[in-house]
Coordinates of C-alpha atoms in Angstrom, one line a residue:
Chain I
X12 CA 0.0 0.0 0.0
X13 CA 0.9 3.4 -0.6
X14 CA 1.9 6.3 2.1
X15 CA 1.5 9.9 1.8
X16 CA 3.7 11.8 4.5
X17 CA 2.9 15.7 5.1
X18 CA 5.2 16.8 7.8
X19 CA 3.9 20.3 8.0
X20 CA 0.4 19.7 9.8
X21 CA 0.2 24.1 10.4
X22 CA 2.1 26.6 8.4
X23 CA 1.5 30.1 9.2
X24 CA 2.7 32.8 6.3
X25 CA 2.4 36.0 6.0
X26 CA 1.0 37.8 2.7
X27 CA 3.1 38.1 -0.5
X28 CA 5.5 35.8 1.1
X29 CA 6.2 32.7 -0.2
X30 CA 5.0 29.3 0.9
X31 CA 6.3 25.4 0.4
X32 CA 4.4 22.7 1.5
X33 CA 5.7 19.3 1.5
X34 CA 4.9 16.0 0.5
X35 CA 6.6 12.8 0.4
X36 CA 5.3 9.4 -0.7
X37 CA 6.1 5.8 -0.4
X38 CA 6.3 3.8 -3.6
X39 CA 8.3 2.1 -5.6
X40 CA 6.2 2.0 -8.8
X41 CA 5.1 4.3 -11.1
X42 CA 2.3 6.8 -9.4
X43 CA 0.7 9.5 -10.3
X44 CA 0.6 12.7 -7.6
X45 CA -2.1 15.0 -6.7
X46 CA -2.9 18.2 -4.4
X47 CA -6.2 18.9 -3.2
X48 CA -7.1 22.1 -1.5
X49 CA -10.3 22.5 0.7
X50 CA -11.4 26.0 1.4
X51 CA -13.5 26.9 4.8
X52 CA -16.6 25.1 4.7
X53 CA -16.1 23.5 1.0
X54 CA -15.4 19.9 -0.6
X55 CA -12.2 19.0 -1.8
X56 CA -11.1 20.4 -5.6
X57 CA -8.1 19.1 -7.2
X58 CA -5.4 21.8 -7.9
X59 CA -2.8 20.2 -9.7
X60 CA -1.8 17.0 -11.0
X61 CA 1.3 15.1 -11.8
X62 CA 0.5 12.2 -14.5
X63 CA 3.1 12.2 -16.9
X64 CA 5.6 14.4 -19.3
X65 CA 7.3 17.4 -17.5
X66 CA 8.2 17.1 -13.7
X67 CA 6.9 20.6 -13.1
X68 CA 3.2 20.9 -12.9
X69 CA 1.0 24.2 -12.2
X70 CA -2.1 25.4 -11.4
X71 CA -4.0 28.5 -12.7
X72 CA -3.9 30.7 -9.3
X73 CA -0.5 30.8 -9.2
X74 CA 0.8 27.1 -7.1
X75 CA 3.3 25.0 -8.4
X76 CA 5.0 21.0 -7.5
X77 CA 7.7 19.5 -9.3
X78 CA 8.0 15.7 -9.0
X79 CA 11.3 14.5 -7.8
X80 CA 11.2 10.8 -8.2
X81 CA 14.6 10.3 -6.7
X82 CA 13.2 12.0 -3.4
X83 CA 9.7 10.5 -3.7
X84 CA 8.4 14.3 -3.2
X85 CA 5.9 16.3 -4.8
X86 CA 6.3 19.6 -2.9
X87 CA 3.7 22.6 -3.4
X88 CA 5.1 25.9 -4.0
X89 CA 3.7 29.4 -4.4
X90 CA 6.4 32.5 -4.5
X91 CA 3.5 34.8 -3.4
X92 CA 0.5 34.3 -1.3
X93 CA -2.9 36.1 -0.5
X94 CA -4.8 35.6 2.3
X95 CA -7.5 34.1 -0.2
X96 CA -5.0 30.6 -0.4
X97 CA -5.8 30.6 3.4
X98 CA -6.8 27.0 3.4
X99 CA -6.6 22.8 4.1
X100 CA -3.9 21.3 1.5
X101 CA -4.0 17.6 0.9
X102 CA -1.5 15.5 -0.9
X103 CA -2.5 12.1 -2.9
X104 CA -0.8 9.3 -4.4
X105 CA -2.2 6.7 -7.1
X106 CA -0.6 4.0 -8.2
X107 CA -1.6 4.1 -11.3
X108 CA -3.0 0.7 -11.8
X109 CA -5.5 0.5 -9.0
X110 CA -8.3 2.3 -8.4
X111 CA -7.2 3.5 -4.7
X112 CA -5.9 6.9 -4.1
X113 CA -3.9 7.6 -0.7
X114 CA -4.1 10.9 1.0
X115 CA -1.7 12.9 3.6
X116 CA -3.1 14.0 6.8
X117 CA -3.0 17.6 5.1
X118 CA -1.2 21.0 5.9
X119 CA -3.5 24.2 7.4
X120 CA -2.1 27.2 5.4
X121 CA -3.2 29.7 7.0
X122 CA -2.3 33.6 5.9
X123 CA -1.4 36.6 8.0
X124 CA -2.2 40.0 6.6
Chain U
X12 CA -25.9 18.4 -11.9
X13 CA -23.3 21.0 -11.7
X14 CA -21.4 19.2 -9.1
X15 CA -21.3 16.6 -6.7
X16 CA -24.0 16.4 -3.8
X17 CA -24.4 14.5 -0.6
X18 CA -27.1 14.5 1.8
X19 CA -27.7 14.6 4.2
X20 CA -25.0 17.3 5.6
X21 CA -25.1 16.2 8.6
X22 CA -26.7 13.2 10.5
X23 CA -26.4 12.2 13.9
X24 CA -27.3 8.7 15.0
X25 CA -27.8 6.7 18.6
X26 CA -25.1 4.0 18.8
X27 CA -26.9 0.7 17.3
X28 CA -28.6 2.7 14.7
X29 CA -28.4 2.2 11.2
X30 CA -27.7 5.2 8.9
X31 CA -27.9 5.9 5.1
X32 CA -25.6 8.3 2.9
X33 CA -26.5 9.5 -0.2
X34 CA -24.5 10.7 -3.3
X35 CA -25.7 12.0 -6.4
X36 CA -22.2 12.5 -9.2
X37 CA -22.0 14.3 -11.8
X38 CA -24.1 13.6 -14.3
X39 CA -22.3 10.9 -17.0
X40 CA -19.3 10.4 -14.5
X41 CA -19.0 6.6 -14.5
X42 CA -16.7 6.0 -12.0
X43 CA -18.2 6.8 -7.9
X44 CA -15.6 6.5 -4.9
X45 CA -16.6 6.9 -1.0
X46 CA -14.0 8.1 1.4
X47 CA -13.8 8.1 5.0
X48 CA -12.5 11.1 6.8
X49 CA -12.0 11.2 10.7
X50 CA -11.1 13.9 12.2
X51 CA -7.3 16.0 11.5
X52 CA -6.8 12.7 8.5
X53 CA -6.7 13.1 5.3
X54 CA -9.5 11.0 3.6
X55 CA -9.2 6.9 3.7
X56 CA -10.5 5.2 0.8
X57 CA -13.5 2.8 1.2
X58 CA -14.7 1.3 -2.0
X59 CA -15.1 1.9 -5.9
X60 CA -17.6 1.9 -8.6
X61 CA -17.7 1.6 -11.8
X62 CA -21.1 2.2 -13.2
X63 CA -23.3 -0.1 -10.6
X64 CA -20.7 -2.6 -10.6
X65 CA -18.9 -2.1 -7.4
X66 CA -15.0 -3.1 -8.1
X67 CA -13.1 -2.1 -5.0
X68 CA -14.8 -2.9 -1.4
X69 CA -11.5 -3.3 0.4
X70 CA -11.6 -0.1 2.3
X71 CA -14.4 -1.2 4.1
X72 CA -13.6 -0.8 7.4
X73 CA -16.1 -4.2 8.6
X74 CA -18.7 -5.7 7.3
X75 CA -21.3 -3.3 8.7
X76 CA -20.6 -0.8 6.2
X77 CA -22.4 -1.6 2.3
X78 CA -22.7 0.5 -0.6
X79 CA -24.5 0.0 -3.7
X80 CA -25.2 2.0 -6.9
X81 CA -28.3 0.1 -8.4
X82 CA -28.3 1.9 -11.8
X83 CA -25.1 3.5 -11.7
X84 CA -25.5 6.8 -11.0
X85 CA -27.3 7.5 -7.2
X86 CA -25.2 5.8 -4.4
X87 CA -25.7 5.0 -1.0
X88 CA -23.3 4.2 2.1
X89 CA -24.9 2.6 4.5
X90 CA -23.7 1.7 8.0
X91 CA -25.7 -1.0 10.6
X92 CA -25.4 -0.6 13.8
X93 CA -23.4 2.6 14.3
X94 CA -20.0 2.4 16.7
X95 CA -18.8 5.4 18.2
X96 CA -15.5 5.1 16.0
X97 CA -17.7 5.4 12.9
X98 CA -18.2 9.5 13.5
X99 CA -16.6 10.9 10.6
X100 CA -16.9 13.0 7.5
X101 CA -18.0 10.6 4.8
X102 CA -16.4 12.2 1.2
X103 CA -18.0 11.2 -2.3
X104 CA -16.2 11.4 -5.6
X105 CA -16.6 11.0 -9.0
X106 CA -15.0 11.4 -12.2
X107 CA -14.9 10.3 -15.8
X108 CA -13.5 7.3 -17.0
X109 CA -11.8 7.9 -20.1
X110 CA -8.1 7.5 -19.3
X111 CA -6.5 10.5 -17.3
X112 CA -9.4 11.7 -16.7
X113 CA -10.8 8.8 -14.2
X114 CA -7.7 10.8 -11.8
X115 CA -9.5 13.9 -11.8
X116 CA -12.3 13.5 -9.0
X117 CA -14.6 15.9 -8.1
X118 CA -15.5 16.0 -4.3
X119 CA -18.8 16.5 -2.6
X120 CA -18.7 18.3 0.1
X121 CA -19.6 15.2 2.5
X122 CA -21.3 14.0 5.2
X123 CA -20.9 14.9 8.9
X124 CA -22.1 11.9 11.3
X125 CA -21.7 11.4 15.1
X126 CA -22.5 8.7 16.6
X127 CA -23.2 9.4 20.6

């Protein structure tokens, strides 16, 4: 079975600062990475996805995670933040040939004006 | 639908009692997924479906958890005889199922039960 480690549970930032939040997975077959973000009092949306092709992925407001097989990470980065990315980030892992997708215990980005 | 819904919001139950979970995809989305998400986790798979046929049940923490999609769109989660340990948010997903896109899930925005 797959793993998904978030070591940051809390990370406080202020605005226009920027922001990494870390992932790291356990696998030693091909998977496919996700991060999910969950706004106050919303579901889960996907913000980016790793699947294939280019190791750097982004998203359209701004976030960005490279892949790094060799480190089994997929870190989220965003050079600037507003207090509107004040949120619940969750990491995911699929292996690709099951239907099962692993989560991280998520990471509360919270942003200070 | 324009999105993914779950009712009800929020359900408490009596230990012993049996509860029902309902999720309605998005329309056309073949492929259903039920998560289980206790409280400061991230979101523990529980089972699969593709259409009504249910493929993956091994997240299923006992067998007093069942969920069914009869005509492969509606599903329900149900739960006999409520434990304690069972109070959780319960997540629904769906997605497409035309290669990549069966990884793109859309999330409901779940159901809240406590069991006292």
């Amino acid at each position: 079975a797959q793993s998904v480690t978030q070591l940051d549970s809390q990370v406080p930032v202020f605005e226009e600062a920027p922001v990494e939040l870390r992932c790291n997975y356990s696998s030693s077959v091909s998977v496919y990475l996700f991060w999910y973000v969950q706004y106050p009092n919303q579901g889960l949306q996907l913000l980016l996805k790793y699947l294939s092709g280019s190791t750097l992925v982004e998203s359209i407001n701004g976030f960005e995670a490279e892949f790094n097989k060799s480190q089994t990470s997929f870190h989220l980065r965003k050079p600037s933040v507003h207090i509107s990315d004040t949120a619940e980030y969750f990491c995911a892992v699929s292996a690709g040939t099951g239907n099962q997708f692993y989560f991280g215990t998520g990471t509360s980005l919270t942003v200070i004006p | 639908g324009a999105g993914v819904s779950q009712s009800p919001r929020y359900k408490v139950a009596k230990r012993g009692q049996d509860v029902a979970l309902r999720c309605d995809p998005i329309s056309g989305h073949v492929s259903l997924f039920w998560y289980q998400q206790a409280l400061g986790q991230g979101p523990e798979f529980l089972t699969y479906f593709q259409n009504e046929a249910q493929l993956d049940k091994s997240g299923l923490p006992s067998d007093r958890f069942f969920a069914e999609r009869p005509e492969g769109s509606v599903s329900t989660l149900k739960i006999q005889r409520t434990q304690q340990e069972d109070s959780a948010v319960y997540l629904c997903a769906s997605s497409s199922r035309g290669g990549v896109s069966f990884y793109e899930q859309y999330f409901g925005p779940g159901t809240r039960l406590t069991v006292t």
